[in-house]
mmCIF file of C-alpha atoms in Angstrom:
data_model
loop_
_atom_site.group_PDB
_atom_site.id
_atom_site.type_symbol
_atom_site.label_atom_id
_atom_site.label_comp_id
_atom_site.label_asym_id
_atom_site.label_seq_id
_atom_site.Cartn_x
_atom_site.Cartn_y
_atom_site.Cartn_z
ATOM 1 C CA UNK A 1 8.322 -18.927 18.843
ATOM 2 C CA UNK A 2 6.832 -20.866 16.036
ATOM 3 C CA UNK A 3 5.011 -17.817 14.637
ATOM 4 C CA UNK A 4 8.392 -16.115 14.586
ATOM 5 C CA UNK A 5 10.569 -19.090 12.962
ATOM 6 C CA UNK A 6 7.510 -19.067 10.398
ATOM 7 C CA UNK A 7 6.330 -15.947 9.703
ATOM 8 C CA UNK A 8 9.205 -13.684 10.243
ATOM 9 C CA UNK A 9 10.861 -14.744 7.686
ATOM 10 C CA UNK A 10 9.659 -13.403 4.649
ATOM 11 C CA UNK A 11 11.845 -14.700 1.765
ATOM 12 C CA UNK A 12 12.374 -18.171 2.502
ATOM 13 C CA UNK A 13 9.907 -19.188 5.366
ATOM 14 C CA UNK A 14 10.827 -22.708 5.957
ATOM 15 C CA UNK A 15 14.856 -22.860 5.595
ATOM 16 C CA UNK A 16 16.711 -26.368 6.052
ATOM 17 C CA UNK A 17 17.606 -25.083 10.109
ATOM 18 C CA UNK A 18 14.135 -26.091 10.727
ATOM 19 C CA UNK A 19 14.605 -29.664 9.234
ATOM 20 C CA UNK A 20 14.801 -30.999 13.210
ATOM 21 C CA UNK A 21 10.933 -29.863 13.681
ATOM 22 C CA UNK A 22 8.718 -32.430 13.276
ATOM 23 C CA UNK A 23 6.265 -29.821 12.399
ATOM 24 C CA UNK A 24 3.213 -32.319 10.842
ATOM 25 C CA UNK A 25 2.600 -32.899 14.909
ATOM 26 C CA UNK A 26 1.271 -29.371 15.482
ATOM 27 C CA UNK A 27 -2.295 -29.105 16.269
ATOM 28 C CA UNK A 28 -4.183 -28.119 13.181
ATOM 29 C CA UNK A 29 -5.960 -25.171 14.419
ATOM 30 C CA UNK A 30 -2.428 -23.710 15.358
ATOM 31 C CA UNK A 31 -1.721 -24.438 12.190
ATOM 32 C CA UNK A 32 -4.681 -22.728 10.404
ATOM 33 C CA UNK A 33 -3.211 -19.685 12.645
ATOM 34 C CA UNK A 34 -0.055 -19.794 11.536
ATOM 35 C CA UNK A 35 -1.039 -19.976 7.942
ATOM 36 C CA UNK A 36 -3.323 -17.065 8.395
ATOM 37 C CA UNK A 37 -0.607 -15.314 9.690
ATOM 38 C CA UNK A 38 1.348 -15.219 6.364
ATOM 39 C CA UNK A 39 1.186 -12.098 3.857
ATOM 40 C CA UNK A 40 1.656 -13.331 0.617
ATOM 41 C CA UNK A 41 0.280 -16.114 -1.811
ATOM 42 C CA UNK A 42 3.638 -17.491 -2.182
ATOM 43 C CA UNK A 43 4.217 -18.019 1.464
ATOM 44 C CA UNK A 44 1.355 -19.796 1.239
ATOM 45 C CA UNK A 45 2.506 -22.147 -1.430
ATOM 46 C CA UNK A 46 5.811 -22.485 0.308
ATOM 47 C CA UNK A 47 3.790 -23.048 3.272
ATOM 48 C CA UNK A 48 1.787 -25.984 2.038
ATOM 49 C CA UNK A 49 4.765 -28.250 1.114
ATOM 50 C CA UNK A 50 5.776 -28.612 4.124
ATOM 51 C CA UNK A 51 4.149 -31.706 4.876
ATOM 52 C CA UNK A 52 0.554 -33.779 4.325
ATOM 53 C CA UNK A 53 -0.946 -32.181 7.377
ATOM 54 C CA UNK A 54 -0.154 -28.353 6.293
ATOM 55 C CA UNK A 55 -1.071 -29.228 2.648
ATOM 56 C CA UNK A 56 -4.917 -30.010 4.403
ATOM 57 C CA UNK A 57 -5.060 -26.440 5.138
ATOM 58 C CA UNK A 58 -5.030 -25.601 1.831
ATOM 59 C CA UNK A 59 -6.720 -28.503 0.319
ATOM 60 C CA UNK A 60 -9.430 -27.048 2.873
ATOM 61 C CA UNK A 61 -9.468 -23.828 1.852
ATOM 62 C CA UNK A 62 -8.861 -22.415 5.352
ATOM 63 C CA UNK A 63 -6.880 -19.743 4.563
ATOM 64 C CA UNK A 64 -8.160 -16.386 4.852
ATOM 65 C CA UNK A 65 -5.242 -13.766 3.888
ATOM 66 C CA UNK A 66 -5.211 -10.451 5.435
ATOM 67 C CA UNK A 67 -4.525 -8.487 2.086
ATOM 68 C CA UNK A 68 -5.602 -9.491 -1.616
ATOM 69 C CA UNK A 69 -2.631 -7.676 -3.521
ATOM 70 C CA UNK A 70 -3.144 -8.178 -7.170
ATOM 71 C CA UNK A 71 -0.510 -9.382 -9.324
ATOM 72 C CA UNK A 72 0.711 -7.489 -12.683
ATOM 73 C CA UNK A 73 0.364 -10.200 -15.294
ATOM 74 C CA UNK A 74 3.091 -9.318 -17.969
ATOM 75 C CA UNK A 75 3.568 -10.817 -21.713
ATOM 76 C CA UNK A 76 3.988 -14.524 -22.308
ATOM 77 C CA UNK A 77 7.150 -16.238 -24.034
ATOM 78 C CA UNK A 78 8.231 -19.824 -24.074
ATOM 79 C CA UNK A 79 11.239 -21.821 -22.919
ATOM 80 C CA UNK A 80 11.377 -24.581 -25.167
ATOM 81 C CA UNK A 81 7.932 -25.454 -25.660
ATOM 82 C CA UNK A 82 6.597 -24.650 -22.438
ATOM 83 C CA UNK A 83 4.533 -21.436 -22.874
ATOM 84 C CA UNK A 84 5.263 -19.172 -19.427
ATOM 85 C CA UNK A 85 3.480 -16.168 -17.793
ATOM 86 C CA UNK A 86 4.940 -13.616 -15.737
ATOM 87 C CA UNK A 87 3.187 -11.554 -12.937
ATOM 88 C CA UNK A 88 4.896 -8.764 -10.496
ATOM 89 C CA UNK A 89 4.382 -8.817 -7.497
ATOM 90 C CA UNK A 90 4.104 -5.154 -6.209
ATOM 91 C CA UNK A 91 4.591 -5.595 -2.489
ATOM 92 C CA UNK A 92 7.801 -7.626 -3.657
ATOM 93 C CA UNK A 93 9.224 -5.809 -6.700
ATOM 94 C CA UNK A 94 9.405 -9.659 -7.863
ATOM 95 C CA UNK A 95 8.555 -11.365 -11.090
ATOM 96 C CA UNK A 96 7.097 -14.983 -10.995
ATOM 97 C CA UNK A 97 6.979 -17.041 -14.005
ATOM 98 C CA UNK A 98 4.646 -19.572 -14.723
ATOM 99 C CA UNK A 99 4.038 -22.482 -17.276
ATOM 100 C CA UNK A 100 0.668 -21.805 -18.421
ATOM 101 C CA UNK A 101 -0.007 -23.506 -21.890
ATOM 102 C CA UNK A 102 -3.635 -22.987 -21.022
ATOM 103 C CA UNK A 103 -3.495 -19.661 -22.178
ATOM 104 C CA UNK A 104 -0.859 -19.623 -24.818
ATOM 105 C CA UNK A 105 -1.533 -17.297 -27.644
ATOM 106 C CA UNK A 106 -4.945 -15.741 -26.103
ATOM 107 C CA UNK A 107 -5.808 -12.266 -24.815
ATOM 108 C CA UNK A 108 -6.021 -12.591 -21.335
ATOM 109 C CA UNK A 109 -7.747 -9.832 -18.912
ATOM 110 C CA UNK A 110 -7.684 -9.957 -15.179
ATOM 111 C CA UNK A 111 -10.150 -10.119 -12.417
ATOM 112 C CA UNK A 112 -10.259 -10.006 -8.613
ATOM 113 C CA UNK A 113 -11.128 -13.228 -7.973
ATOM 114 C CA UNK A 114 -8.285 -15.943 -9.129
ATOM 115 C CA UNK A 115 -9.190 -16.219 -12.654
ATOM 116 C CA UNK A 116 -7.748 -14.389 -15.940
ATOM 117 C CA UNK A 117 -10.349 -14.251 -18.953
ATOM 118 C CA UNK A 118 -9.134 -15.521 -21.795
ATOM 119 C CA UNK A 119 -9.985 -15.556 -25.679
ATOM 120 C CA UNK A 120 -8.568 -17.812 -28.221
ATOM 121 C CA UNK A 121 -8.236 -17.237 -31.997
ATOM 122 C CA UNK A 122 -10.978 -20.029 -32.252
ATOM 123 C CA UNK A 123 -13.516 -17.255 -29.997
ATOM 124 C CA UNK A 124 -13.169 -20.260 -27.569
ATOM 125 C CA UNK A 125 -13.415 -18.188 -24.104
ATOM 126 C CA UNK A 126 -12.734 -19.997 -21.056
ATOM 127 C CA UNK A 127 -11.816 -18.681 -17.005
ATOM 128 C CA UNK A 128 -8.121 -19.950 -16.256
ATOM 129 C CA UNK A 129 -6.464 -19.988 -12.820
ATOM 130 C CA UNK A 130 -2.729 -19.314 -13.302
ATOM 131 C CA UNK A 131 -1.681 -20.479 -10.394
ATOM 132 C CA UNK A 132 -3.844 -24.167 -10.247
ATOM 133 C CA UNK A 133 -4.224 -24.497 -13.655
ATOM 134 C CA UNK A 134 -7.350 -24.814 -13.481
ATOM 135 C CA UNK A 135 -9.879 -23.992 -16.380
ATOM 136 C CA UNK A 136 -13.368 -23.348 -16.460
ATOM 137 C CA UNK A 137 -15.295 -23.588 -20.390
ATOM 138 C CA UNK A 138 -17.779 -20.870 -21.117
ATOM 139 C CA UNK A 139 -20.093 -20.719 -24.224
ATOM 140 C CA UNK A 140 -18.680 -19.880 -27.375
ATOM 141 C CA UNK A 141 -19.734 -16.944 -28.472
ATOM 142 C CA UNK A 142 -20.534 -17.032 -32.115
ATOM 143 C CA UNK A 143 -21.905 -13.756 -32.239
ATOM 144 C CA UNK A 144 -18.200 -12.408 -31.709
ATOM 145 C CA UNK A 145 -17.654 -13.825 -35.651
ATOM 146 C CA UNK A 146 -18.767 -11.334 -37.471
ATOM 147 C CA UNK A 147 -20.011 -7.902 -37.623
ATOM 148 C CA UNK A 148 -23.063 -7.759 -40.365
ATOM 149 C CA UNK A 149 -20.477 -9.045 -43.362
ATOM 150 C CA UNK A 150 -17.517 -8.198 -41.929
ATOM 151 C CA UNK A 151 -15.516 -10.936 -40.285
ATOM 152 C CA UNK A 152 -14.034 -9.710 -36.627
ATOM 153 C CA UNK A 153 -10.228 -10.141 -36.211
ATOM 154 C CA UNK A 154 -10.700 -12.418 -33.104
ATOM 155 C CA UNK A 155 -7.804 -10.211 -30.527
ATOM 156 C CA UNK A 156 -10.492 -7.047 -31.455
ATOM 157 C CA UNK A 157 -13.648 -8.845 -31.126
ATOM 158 C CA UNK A 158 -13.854 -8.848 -27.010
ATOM 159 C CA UNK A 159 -13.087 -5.345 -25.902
ATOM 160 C CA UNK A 160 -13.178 -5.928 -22.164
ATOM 161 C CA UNK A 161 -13.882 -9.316 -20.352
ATOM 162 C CA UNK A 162 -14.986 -9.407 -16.335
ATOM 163 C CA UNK A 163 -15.451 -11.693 -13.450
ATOM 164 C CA UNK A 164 -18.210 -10.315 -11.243
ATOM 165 C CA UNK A 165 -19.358 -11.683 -8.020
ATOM 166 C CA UNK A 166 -23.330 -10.977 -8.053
ATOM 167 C CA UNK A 167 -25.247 -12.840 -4.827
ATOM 168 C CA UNK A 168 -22.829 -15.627 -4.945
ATOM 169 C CA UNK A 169 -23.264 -16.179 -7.903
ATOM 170 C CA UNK A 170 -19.512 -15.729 -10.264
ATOM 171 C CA UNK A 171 -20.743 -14.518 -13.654
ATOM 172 C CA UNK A 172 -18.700 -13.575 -16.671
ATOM 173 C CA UNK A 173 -19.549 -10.641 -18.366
ATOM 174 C CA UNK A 174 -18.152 -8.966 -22.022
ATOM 175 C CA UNK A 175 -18.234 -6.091 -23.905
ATOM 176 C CA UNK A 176 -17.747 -6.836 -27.820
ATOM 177 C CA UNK A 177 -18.413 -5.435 -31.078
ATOM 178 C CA UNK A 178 -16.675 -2.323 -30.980
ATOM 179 C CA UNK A 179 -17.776 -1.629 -27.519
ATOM 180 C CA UNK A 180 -21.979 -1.423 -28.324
ATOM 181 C CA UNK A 181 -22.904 -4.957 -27.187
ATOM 182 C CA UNK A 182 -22.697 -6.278 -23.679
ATOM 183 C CA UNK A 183 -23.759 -9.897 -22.548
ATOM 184 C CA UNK A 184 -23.336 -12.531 -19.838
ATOM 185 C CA UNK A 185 -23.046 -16.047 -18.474
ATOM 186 C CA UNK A 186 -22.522 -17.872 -15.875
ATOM 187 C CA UNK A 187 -20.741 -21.477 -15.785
ATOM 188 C CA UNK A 188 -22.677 -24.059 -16.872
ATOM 189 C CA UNK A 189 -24.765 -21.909 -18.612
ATOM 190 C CA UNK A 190 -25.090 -23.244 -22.387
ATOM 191 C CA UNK A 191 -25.248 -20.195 -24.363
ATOM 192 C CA UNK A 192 -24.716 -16.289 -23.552
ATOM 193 C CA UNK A 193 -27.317 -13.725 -22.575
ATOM 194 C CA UNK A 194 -27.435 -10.937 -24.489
ATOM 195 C CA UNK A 195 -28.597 -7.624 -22.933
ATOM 196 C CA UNK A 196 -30.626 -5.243 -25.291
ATOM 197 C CA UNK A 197 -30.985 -1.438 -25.519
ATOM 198 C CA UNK A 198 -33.092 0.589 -26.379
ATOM 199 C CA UNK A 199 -30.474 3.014 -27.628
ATOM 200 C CA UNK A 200 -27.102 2.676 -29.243
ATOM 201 C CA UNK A 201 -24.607 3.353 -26.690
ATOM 202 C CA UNK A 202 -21.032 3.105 -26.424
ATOM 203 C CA UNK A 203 -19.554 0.699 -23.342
ATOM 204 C CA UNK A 204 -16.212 1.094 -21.736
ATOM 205 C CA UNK A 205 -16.783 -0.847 -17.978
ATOM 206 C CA UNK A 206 -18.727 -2.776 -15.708
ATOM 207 C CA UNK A 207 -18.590 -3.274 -12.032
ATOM 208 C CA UNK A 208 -20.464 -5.313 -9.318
ATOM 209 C CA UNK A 209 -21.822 -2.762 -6.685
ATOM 210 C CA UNK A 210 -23.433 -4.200 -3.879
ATOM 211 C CA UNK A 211 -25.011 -7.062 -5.650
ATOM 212 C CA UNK A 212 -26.236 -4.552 -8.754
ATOM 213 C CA UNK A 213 -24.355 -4.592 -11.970
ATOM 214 C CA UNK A 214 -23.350 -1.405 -13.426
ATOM 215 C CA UNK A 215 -21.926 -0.427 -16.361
ATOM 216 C CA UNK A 216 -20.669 2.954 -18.115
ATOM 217 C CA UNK A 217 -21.010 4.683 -21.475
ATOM 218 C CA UNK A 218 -17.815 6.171 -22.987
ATOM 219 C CA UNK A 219 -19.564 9.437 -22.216
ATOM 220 C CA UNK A 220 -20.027 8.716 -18.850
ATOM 221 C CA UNK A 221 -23.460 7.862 -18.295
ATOM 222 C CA UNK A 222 -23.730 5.122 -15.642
ATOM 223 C CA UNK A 223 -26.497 2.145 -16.774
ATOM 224 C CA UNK A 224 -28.202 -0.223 -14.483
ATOM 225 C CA UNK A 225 -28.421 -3.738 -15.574
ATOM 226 C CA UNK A 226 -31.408 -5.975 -14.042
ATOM 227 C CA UNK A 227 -30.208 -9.324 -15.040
ATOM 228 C CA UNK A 228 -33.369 -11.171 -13.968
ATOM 229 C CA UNK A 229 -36.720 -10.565 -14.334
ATOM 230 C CA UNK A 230 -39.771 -12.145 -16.249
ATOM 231 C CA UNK A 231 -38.995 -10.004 -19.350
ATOM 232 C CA UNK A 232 -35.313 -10.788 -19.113
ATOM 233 C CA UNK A 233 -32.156 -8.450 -18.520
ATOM 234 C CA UNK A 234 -33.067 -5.036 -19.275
ATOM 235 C CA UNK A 235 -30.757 -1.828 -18.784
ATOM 236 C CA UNK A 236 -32.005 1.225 -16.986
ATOM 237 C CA UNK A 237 -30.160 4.627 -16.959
ATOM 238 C CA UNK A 238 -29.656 5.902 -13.551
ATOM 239 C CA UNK A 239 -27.053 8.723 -13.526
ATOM 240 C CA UNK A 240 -25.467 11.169 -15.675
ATOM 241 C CA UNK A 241 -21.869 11.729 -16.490
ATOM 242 C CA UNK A 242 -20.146 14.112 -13.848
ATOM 243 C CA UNK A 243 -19.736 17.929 -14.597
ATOM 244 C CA UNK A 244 -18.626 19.216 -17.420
ATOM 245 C CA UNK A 245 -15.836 16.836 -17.834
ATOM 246 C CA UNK A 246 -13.750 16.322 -21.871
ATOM 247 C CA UNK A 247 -11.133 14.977 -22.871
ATOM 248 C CA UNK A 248 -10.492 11.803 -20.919
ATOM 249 C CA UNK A 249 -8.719 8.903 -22.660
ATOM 250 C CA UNK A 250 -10.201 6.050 -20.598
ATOM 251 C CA UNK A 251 -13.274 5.861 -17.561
ATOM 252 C CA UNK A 252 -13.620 3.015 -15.165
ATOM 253 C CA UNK A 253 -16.082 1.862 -12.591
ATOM 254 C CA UNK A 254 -14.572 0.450 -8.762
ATOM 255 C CA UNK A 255 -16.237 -0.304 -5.800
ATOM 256 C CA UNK A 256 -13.736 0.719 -2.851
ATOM 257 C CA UNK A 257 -14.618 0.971 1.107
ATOM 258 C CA UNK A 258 -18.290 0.232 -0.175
ATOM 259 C CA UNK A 259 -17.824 3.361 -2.839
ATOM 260 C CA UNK A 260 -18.498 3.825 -6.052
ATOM 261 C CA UNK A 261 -15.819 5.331 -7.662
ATOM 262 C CA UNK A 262 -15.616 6.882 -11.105
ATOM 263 C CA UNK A 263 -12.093 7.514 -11.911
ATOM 264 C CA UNK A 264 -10.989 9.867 -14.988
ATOM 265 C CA UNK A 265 -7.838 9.090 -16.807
ATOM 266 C CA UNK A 266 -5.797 12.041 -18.912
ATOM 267 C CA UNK A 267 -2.952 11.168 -21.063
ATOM 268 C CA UNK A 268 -1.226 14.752 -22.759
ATOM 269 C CA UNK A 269 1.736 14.379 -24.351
ATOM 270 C CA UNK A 270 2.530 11.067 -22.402
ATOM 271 C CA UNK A 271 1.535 13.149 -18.938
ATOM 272 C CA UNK A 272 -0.674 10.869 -17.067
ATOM 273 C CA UNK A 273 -3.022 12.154 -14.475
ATOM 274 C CA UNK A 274 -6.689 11.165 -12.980
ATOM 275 C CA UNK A 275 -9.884 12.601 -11.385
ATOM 276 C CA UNK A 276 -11.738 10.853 -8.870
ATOM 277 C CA UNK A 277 -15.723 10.677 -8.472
ATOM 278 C CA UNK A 278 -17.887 9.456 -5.891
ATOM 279 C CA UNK A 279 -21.433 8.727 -6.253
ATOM 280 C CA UNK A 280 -24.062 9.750 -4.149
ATOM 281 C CA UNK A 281 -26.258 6.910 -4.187
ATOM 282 C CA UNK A 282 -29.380 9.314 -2.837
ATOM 283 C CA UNK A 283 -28.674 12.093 -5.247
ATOM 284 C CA UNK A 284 -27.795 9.914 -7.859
ATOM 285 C CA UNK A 285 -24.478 12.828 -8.790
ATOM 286 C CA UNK A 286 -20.796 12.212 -8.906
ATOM 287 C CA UNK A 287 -18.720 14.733 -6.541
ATOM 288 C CA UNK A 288 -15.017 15.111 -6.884
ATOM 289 C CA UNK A 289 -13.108 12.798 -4.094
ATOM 290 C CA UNK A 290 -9.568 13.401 -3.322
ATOM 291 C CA UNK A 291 -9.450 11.131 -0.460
ATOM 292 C CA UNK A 292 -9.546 7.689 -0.419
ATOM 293 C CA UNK A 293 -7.967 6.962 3.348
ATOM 294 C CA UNK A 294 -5.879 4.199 3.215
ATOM 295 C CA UNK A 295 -6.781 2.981 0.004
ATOM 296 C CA UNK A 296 -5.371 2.316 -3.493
ATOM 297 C CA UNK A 297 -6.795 1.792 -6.935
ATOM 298 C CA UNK A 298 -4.800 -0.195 -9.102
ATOM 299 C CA UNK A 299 -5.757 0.564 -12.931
ATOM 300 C CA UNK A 300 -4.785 -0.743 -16.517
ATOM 301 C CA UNK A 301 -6.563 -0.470 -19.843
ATOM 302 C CA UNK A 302 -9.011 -2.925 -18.841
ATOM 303 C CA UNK A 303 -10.271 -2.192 -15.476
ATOM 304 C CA UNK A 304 -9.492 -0.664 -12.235
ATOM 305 C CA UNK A 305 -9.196 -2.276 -8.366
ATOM 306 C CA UNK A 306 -9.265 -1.124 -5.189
ATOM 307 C CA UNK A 307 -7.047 -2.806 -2.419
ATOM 308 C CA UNK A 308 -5.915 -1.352 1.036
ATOM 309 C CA UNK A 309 -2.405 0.076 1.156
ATOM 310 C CA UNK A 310 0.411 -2.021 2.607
ATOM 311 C CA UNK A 311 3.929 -2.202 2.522
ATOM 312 C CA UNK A 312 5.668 0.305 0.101
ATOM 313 C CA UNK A 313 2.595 0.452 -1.868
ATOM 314 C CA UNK A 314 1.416 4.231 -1.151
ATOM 315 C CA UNK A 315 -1.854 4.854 0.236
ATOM 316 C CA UNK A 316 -4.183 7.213 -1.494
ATOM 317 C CA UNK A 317 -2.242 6.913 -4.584
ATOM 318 C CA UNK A 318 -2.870 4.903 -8.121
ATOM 319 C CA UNK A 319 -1.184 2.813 -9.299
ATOM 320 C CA UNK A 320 -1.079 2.431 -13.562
ATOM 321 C CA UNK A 321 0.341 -0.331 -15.559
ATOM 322 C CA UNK A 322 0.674 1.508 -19.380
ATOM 323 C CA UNK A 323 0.693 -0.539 -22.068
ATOM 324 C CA UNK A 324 3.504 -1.547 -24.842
ATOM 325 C CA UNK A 325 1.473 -1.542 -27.504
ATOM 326 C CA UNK A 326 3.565 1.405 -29.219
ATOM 327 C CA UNK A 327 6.628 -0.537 -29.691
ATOM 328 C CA UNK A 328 7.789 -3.428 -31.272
ATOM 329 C CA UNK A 329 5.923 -6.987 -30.805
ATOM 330 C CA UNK A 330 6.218 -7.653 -27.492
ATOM 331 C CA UNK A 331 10.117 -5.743 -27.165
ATOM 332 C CA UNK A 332 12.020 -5.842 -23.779
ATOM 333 C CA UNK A 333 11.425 -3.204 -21.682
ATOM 334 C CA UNK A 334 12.606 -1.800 -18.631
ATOM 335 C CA UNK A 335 9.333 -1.985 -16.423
ATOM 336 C CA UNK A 336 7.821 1.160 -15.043
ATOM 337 C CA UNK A 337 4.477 2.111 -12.728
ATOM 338 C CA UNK A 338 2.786 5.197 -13.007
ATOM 339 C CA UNK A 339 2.200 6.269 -9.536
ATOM 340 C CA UNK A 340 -0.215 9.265 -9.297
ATOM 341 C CA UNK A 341 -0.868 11.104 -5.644
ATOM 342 C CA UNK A 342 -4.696 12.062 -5.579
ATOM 343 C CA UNK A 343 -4.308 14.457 -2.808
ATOM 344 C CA UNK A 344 -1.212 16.617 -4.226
ATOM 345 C CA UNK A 345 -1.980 15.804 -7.910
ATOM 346 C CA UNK A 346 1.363 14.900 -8.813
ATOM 347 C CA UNK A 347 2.493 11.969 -10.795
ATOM 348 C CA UNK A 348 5.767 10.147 -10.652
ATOM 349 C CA UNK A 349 7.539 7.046 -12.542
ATOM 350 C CA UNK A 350 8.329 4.068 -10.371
ATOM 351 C CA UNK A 351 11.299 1.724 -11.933
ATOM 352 C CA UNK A 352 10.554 -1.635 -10.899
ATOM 353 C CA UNK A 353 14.326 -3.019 -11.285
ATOM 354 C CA UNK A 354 13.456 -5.525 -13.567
ATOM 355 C CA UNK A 355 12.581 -6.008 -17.580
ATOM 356 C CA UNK A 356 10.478 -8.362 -19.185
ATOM 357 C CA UNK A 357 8.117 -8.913 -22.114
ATOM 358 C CA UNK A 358 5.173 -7.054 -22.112
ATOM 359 C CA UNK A 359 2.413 -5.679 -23.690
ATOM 360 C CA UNK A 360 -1.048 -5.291 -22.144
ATOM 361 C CA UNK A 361 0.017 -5.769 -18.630
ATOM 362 C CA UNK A 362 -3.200 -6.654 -16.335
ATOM 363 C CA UNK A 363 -3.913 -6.943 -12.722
ATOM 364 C CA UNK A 364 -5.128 -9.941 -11.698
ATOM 365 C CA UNK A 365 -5.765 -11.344 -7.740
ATOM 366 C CA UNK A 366 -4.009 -14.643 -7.196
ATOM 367 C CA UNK A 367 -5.904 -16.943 -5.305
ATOM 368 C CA UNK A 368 -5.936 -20.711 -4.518
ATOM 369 C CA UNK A 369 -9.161 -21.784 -4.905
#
C-alpha cells in the first residue's frame, strides 16, 4: 500500500492527502526500497523532502535507479540576474529550469556521469553538477591560448570535452586545437597530460571501453590510448575505418550492452540518417549492426550514449538533438528530435510540445552525487 500511495503516482508523488502519515517512522530499509522503486531523478528530489529520515537516503547515496535517462540540456537565459538552464526530460516531454550561475556564459558539453564540462572565456575549465551545484576545478589549460601566433577564440579552442570512467578512476579528457591535440587530467591533478603522436591526425571522439580509452580519427581510424606506462601515454593504432564508407558529416564512439559501436551520421539536404558498426574485438573489423535489442543511442554534436529503452522512448531507434546554430543567436524555437529506426531505415521528426532557447543542445545524465 505504501509502494502504491508512493510510487504510483508519477507527477506529484507525495500530495497533501498523505499529510496524516507520519512517514519519518518507516523503517529505513523500507525506505531505501521505496526510493529505489522510483523512475525518475525528480521523484527522487521530491522524494527526499519529505522529511530528515528520507533526506538520509540520499545524503547516503543509497539510491540505485533502475534507468539512467539522460537529460537534453538546452540554451541558458536569465530571469533577472539569475542565469537558468533548461534540460528535457525525454521520458517526460518536460522542461526543467535551473539557476546555474556556475556556468553562465561557458560552453558546456555533457557526460554520463552527473557532470557538464564547461569552458569559460578565461580557458578556466571546471566539472559542474547542475543539479547540486557542485563544481569541481581542473587545470587551466594554457596551451588552449594560442595556436603558434594566432590567438584561439576561447568558444573554438575545446572542440569536444569528456568525462570518462577508467578503473575508478573519473578523468577528463579534451580534444583542442582544431581537433589534432588530445590530453587529460584527472582532479587534483595540477597540470594536463598531453598525449603525443607520432603522426598528425585529425580527432573527432573518445570513449571508455572496458577500462581502455579509445579514440577516433575523422577518417575513421580507431587509436588506442595507454595512459600509463614508464614512457608516459602513448597512442597505438588498432583498427581501420569500416568499408568503403564517404561522406559522413560526424562519427562517434559508444559502448552499449558491452559493444563498441561506431555510428555514421549523414546529413543531405537536411535528411538525417545513420549507419551502425560493431567491432569485432578478435578481428579487430567493424561489421554493419542493425540491431541493437532493446537499446537506444542518444546522439548530439558532441557525443553519443547508449541507454535501455523505456517508456515512449523507442527501442532500437536514435535519438538526435540538431543544433541551432543556423539561426539567429540563440532564437526561440519550436523543439524537435530526430528519431531514426535502425532496423527499417526510416527517419521521422518528433515535436516535443514545447519551445525554448537553444543552441547546442547536449545530453547529459543527471545524477545526485
Amino acid at each position: 500500500m505504501v509502494n502504491h500511495l508512493i510510487v504510483g503516482r508519477r507527477s506529484s508523488p507525495f500530495s497533501s492527502s498523505s499529510t496524516m502519515v507520519d512517514w519519518s517512522k518507516l523503517p529505513y530499509d523500507l525506505v531505501v526500497s521505496i526510493a529505489n522503486q522510483l523512475f525518475e531523478v525528480e521523484d527522487f528530489l521530491s522524494f527526499s523532502t519529505v522529511c530528515r529520515c528520507w533526506r538520509l537516503v540520499y545524503l547516503k547515496k543509497h539510491w540505485i535507479p533502475n534507468h539512467h535517462i539522460p537529460w537534453l540540456m538546452l540554451g541558458e537565459y536569465t530571469e533577472g540576474d539569475v542565469s537558468i538552464r533548461q534540460f528535457l526530460s525525454l521520458t517526460r516531454f518536460k522542461i526543467y529550469k535551473f539557476p546555474l550561475p556556475e556556468a553562465n556564459g561557458c560552453r558546456c558539453w555533457g557526460t554520463s556521469h552527473g557532470w557538464i564540462v564547461t569552458l569559460s572565456q578565461s580557458f578556466a575549465i571546471r566539472l559542474v553538477n547542475p543539479l547540486t551545484r557542485a563544481c569541481l576545478d581542473l587545470p587551466h589549460h594554457s596551451m588552449l591560448r594560442s595556436q603558434g601566433d594566432i590567438e584561439v577564440d576561447w568558444f573554438a579552442a575545446i572542440q569536444k570535452a569528456v568525462v570518462l570512467k577508467v578503473r575508478d578512476d573519473f578523468v577528463t579528457m579534451v580534444i583542442y586545437r582544431y581537433n589534432r591535440c588530445l590530453s587529460f587530467a584527472k582532479y587534483g591533478d595540477g597540470a594536463w597530460t598531453v598525449v603525443p603522436f607520432s603522426n598528425l591526425v585529425y580527432l573527432v571522439n573518445i570513449v571508455c571501453f572496458k577500462d581502455r580509452v579509445l579514440v577516433l580519427t575523422m577518417v575513421g581510424t580507431l587509436i588506442l590510448i595507454e595512459m600509463e606506462g614508464p614512457d608516459g601515454p602513448r597512442a597505438r593504432c588498432i583498427a581501420s575505418p569500416p568499408g568503403d564508407e564517404r561522406g559522413w558529416e560526424n562519427m562517434y564512439l559508444v559502448e552499449s550492452s558491452e559493444s563498441l559501436l561506431l555510428v555514421l551520421h549523414y546529413n543531405h539536404r537536411s535528411t538525417h540518417r545513420f549507419k551502425v558498426y560493431k567491432f569485432d574485438i578478435f578481428k579487430r573489423k567493424w561489421m554493419a549492426a542493425v540491431d541493437l535489442g532493446n537499446n537506444v543511442l542518444l546522439i548530439d554534436n558532441y557525443g553519443c550514449t547508449s541507454v535501455s529503452a523505456c517508456g515512449s522512448i523507442k527501442p532500437n531507434c536514435i535519438y538526435f538533438a540538431q543544433d541551432n546554430l543556423g539561426s539567429s543567436v540563440v532564437p526561440q524555437q519550436e523543439l524537435k528530435m530526430i528519431v531514426f529506426n535502425i532496423k527499417d531505415n526510416r527517419t521521422d521528426v518528433q515535436r516535443l510540445n514545447a519551445s525554448s532557447f537553444y543552441d547546442c543542445p547536449v545530453w547529459t545524465t543527471p545524477a545526485l552525487r
